[in-house]
Coordinates of C-alpha atoms and ligand atoms in Angstrom, one line a residue:
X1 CA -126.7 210.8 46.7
X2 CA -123.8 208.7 45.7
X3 CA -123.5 205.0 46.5
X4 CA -127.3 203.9 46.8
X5 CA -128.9 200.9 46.5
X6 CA -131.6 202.0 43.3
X7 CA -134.8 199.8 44.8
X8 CA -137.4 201.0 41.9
X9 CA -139.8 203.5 41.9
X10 CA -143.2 204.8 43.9
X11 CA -145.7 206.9 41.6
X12 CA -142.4 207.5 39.5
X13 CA -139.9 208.3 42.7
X14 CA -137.4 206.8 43.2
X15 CA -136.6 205.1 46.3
X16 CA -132.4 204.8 47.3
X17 CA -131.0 202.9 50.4
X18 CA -127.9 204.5 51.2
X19 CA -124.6 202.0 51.8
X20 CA -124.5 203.3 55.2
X21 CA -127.7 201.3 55.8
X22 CA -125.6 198.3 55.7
X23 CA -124.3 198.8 58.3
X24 CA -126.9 199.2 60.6
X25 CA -128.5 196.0 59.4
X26 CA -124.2 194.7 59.8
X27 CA -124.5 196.0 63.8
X28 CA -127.9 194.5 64.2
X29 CA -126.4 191.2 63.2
X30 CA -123.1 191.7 65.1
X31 CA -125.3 192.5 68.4
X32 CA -127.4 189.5 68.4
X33 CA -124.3 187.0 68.0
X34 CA -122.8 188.8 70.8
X35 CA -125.9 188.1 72.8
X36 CA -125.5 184.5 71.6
X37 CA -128.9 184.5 69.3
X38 CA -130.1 182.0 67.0
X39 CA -130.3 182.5 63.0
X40 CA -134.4 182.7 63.7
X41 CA -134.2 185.7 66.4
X42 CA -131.3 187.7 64.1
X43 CA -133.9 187.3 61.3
X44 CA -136.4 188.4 63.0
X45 CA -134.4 191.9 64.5
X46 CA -133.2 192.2 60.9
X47 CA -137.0 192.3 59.5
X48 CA -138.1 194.5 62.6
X49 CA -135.6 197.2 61.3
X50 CA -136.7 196.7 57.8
X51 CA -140.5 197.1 58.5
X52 CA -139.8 200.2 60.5
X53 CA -138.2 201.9 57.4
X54 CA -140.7 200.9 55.3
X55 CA -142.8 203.0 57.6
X56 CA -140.6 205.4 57.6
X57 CA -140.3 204.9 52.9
X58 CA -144.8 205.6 53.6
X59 CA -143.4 208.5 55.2
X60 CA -141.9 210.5 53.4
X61 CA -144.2 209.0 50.4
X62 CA -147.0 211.2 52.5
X63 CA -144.9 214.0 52.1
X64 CA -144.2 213.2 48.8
X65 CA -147.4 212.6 47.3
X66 CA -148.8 216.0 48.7
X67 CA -146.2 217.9 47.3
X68 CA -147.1 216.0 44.3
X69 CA -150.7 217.4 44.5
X70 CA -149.1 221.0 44.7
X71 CA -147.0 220.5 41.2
X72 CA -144.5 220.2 43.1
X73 CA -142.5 216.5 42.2
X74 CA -139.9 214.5 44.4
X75 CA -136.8 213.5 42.7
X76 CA -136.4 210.4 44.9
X77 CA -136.5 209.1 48.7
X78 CA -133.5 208.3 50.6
X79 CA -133.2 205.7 53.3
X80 CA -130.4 206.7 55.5
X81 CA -129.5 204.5 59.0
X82 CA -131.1 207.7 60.9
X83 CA -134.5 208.1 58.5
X84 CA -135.6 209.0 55.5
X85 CA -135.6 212.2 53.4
X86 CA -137.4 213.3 50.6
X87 CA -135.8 215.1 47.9
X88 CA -138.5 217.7 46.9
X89 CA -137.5 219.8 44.1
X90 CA -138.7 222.8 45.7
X91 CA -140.3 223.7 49.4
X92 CA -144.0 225.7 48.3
X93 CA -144.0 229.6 50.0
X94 CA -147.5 229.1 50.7
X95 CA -147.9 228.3 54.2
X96 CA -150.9 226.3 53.6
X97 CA -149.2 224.2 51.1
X98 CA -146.4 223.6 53.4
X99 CA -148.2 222.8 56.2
X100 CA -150.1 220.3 54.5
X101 CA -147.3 218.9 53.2
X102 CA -145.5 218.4 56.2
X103 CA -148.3 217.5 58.3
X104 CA -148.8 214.1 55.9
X105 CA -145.6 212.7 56.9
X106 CA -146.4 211.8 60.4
X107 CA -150.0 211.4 59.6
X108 CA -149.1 208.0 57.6
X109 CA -147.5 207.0 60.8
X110 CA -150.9 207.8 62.8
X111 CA -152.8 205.6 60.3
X112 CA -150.3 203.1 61.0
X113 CA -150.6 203.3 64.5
X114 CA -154.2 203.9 65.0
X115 CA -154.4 200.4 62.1
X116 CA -152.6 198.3 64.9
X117 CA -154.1 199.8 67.8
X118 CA -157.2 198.4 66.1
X119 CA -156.2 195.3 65.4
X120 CA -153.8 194.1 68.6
X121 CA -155.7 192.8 71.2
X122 CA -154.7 195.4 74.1
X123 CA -152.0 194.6 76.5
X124 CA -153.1 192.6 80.2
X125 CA -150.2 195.2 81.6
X126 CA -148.1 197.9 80.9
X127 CA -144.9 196.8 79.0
X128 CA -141.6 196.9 81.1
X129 CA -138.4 197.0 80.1
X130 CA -137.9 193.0 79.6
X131 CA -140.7 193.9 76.8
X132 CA -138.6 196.3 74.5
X133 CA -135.4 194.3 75.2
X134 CA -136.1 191.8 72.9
X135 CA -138.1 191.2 69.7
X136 CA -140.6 188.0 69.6
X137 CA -143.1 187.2 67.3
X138 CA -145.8 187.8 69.8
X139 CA -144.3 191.6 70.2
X140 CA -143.6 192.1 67.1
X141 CA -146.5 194.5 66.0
X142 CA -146.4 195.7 69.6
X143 CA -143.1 197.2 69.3
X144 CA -144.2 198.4 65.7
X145 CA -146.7 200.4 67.2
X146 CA -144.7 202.0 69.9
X147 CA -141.7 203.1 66.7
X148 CA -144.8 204.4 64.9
X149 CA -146.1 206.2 68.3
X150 CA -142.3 207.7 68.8
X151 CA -141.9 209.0 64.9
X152 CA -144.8 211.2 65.6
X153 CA -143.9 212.4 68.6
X154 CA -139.9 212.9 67.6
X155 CA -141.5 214.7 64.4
X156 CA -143.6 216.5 66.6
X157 CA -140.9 218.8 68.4
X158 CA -141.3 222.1 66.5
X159 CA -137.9 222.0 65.6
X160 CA -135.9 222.0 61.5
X161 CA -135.4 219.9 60.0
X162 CA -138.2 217.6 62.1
X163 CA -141.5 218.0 60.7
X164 CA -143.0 220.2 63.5
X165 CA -140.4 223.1 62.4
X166 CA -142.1 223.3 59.1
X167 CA -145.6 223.2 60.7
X168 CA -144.5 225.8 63.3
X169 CA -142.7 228.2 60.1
X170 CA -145.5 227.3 58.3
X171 CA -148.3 228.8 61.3
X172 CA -146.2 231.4 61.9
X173 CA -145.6 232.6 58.7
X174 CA -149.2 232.9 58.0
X175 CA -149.3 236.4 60.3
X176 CA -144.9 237.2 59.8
X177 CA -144.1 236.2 56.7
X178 CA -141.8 233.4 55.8
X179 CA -138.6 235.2 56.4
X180 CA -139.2 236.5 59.7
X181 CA -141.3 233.0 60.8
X182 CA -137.9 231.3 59.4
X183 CA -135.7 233.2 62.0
X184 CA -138.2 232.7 64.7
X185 CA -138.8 228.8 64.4
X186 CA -134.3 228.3 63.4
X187 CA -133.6 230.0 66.9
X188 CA -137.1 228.3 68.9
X189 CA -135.1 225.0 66.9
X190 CA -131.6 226.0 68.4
X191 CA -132.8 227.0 72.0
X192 CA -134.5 223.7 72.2
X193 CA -131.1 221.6 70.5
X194 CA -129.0 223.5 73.8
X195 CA -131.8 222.6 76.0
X196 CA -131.3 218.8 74.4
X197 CA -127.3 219.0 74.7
X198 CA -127.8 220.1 78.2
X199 CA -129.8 217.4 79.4
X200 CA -128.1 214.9 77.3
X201 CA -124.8 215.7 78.8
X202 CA -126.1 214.5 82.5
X203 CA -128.8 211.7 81.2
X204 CA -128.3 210.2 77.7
X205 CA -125.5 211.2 75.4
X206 CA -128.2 210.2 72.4
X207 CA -129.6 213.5 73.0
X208 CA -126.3 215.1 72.4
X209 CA -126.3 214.0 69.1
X210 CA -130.3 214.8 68.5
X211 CA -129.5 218.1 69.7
X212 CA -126.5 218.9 67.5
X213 CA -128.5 217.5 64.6
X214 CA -131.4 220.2 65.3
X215 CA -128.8 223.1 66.0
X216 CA -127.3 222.3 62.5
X217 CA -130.6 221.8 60.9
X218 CA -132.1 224.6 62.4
X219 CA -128.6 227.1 60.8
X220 CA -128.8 225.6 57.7
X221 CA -132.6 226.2 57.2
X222 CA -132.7 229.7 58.2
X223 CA -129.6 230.5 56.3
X224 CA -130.8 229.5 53.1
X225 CA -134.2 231.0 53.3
X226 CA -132.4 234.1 54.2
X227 CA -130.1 233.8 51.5
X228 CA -133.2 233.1 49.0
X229 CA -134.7 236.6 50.4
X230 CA -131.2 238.4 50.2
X231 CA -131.1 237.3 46.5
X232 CA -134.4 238.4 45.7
X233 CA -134.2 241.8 47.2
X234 CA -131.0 241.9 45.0
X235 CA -132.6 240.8 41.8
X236 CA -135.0 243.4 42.1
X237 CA -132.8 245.8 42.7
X238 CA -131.0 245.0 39.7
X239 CA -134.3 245.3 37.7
X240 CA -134.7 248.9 39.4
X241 CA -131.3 249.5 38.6
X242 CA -132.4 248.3 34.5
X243 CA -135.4 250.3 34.3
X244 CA -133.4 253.3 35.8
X245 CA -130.6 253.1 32.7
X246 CA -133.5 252.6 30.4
X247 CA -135.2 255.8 31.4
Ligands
LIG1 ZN1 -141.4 213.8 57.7

């Protein structure tokens, strides 16, 4: 990706911060002037963002680094404002290996989690809103584990290109086949980014855009593994077609 920030290398991957992650970090800055915030408290909202996406860097290094144990290596890791993604060189067929691999994103973010949960003393009450509104040293970790909590669960929705769309291909193409468990999962992914739009349109426009990021992921998914097959059934064609002449 073009105009990234090179920040070194993982187990030889590279890890890039796009320029748009400026300004994120630029908004976060602009917010808490407007709200009249001291240097101290802008810091601190400025490291809160950057400890979330270095969860979000052990990520996609969990994806990575099974893929790795597969033979199958990761060009680099790219930090965009919305997440992370992985460049793998190549998605395995194997369902197993897939599902493993997608599974050991979010399963860094459990450890995470399940590492605070162990370590905070619990909470007296339930947090309200005053809680999440802004970030103190004594919340800190708190509100770490809640983003860690939410990764899982928004990776969770069995939708491409979330993690759960793999692990739901991935199960389902264990009895259909990855071509037909493709299909199946890119319009589940597409119902559910209408059902998203729809709600979103009366509640929270977020979920507009969550939902036209699924419906896109969920075309672009199935129309390349279609293509793939459409390719293959064409190259072995051709090969019928070679053997035929030679005969
Ligand atoms: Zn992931």
């Amino acid at each position: 990706m073009k105009w990234s920030l090179n920040l070194g290398r993982v187990a030889g991957i590279k890890i890039l911060v796009h320029w748009t992650f400026l300004i994120l970090i630029g908004w976060i800055v602009f917010s808490e002037m407007q709200r009249g915030s001291d240097l101290a408290a802008t810091l601190l909202s400025v490291a809160f963002v950057v400890t979330i996406f270095l969860c979000v860097v052990l990520h996609e290094l969990g994806h990575a680094l099974t893929a790795k144990r597969y033979g199958v290596s990761t060009k680099m890791i790219t930090l965009l404002p919305i997440g992370g993604v992985a460049s793998l060189e190549r998605i395995p067929e194997n369902p197993k290996q897939e599902l493993m691999i997608a599974i050991a994103g979010p399963a860094v973010n459990v450890v995470i989690a399940l590492a605070l949960w162990l370590i905070l003393p619990p909470l007296r009450e339930l947090p309200d809103e005053a809680f999440f509104s802004r970030i103190t040293p004594a919340n800190f970790l708190y509100l770490l584990f809640f983003v860690n909590m939410m990764l899982v669960l928004f990776n969770a929705i069995p939708a491409f290109p979330m993690d759960g769309g793999r692990v739901l291909r991935a199960l389902l193409a264990f009895k259909l086949g990855r071509v037909r468990a493709t299909q199946i999962a890119a319009n589940m992914g597409q119902m559910l980014a209408i059902f998203f739009m729809f709600i979103g349109f009366f509640y929270n426009p977020f979920l507009i855009l969550i939902g036209i990021f699924v419906f896109f992921g969920a075309w672009s998914e199935n129309m390349v593994v279609q293509h793939l097959d459409f390719l293959r059934g064409h190259l072995v064609r051709e090969g019928m077609m070679t053997n035929f002449v030679t005969l």
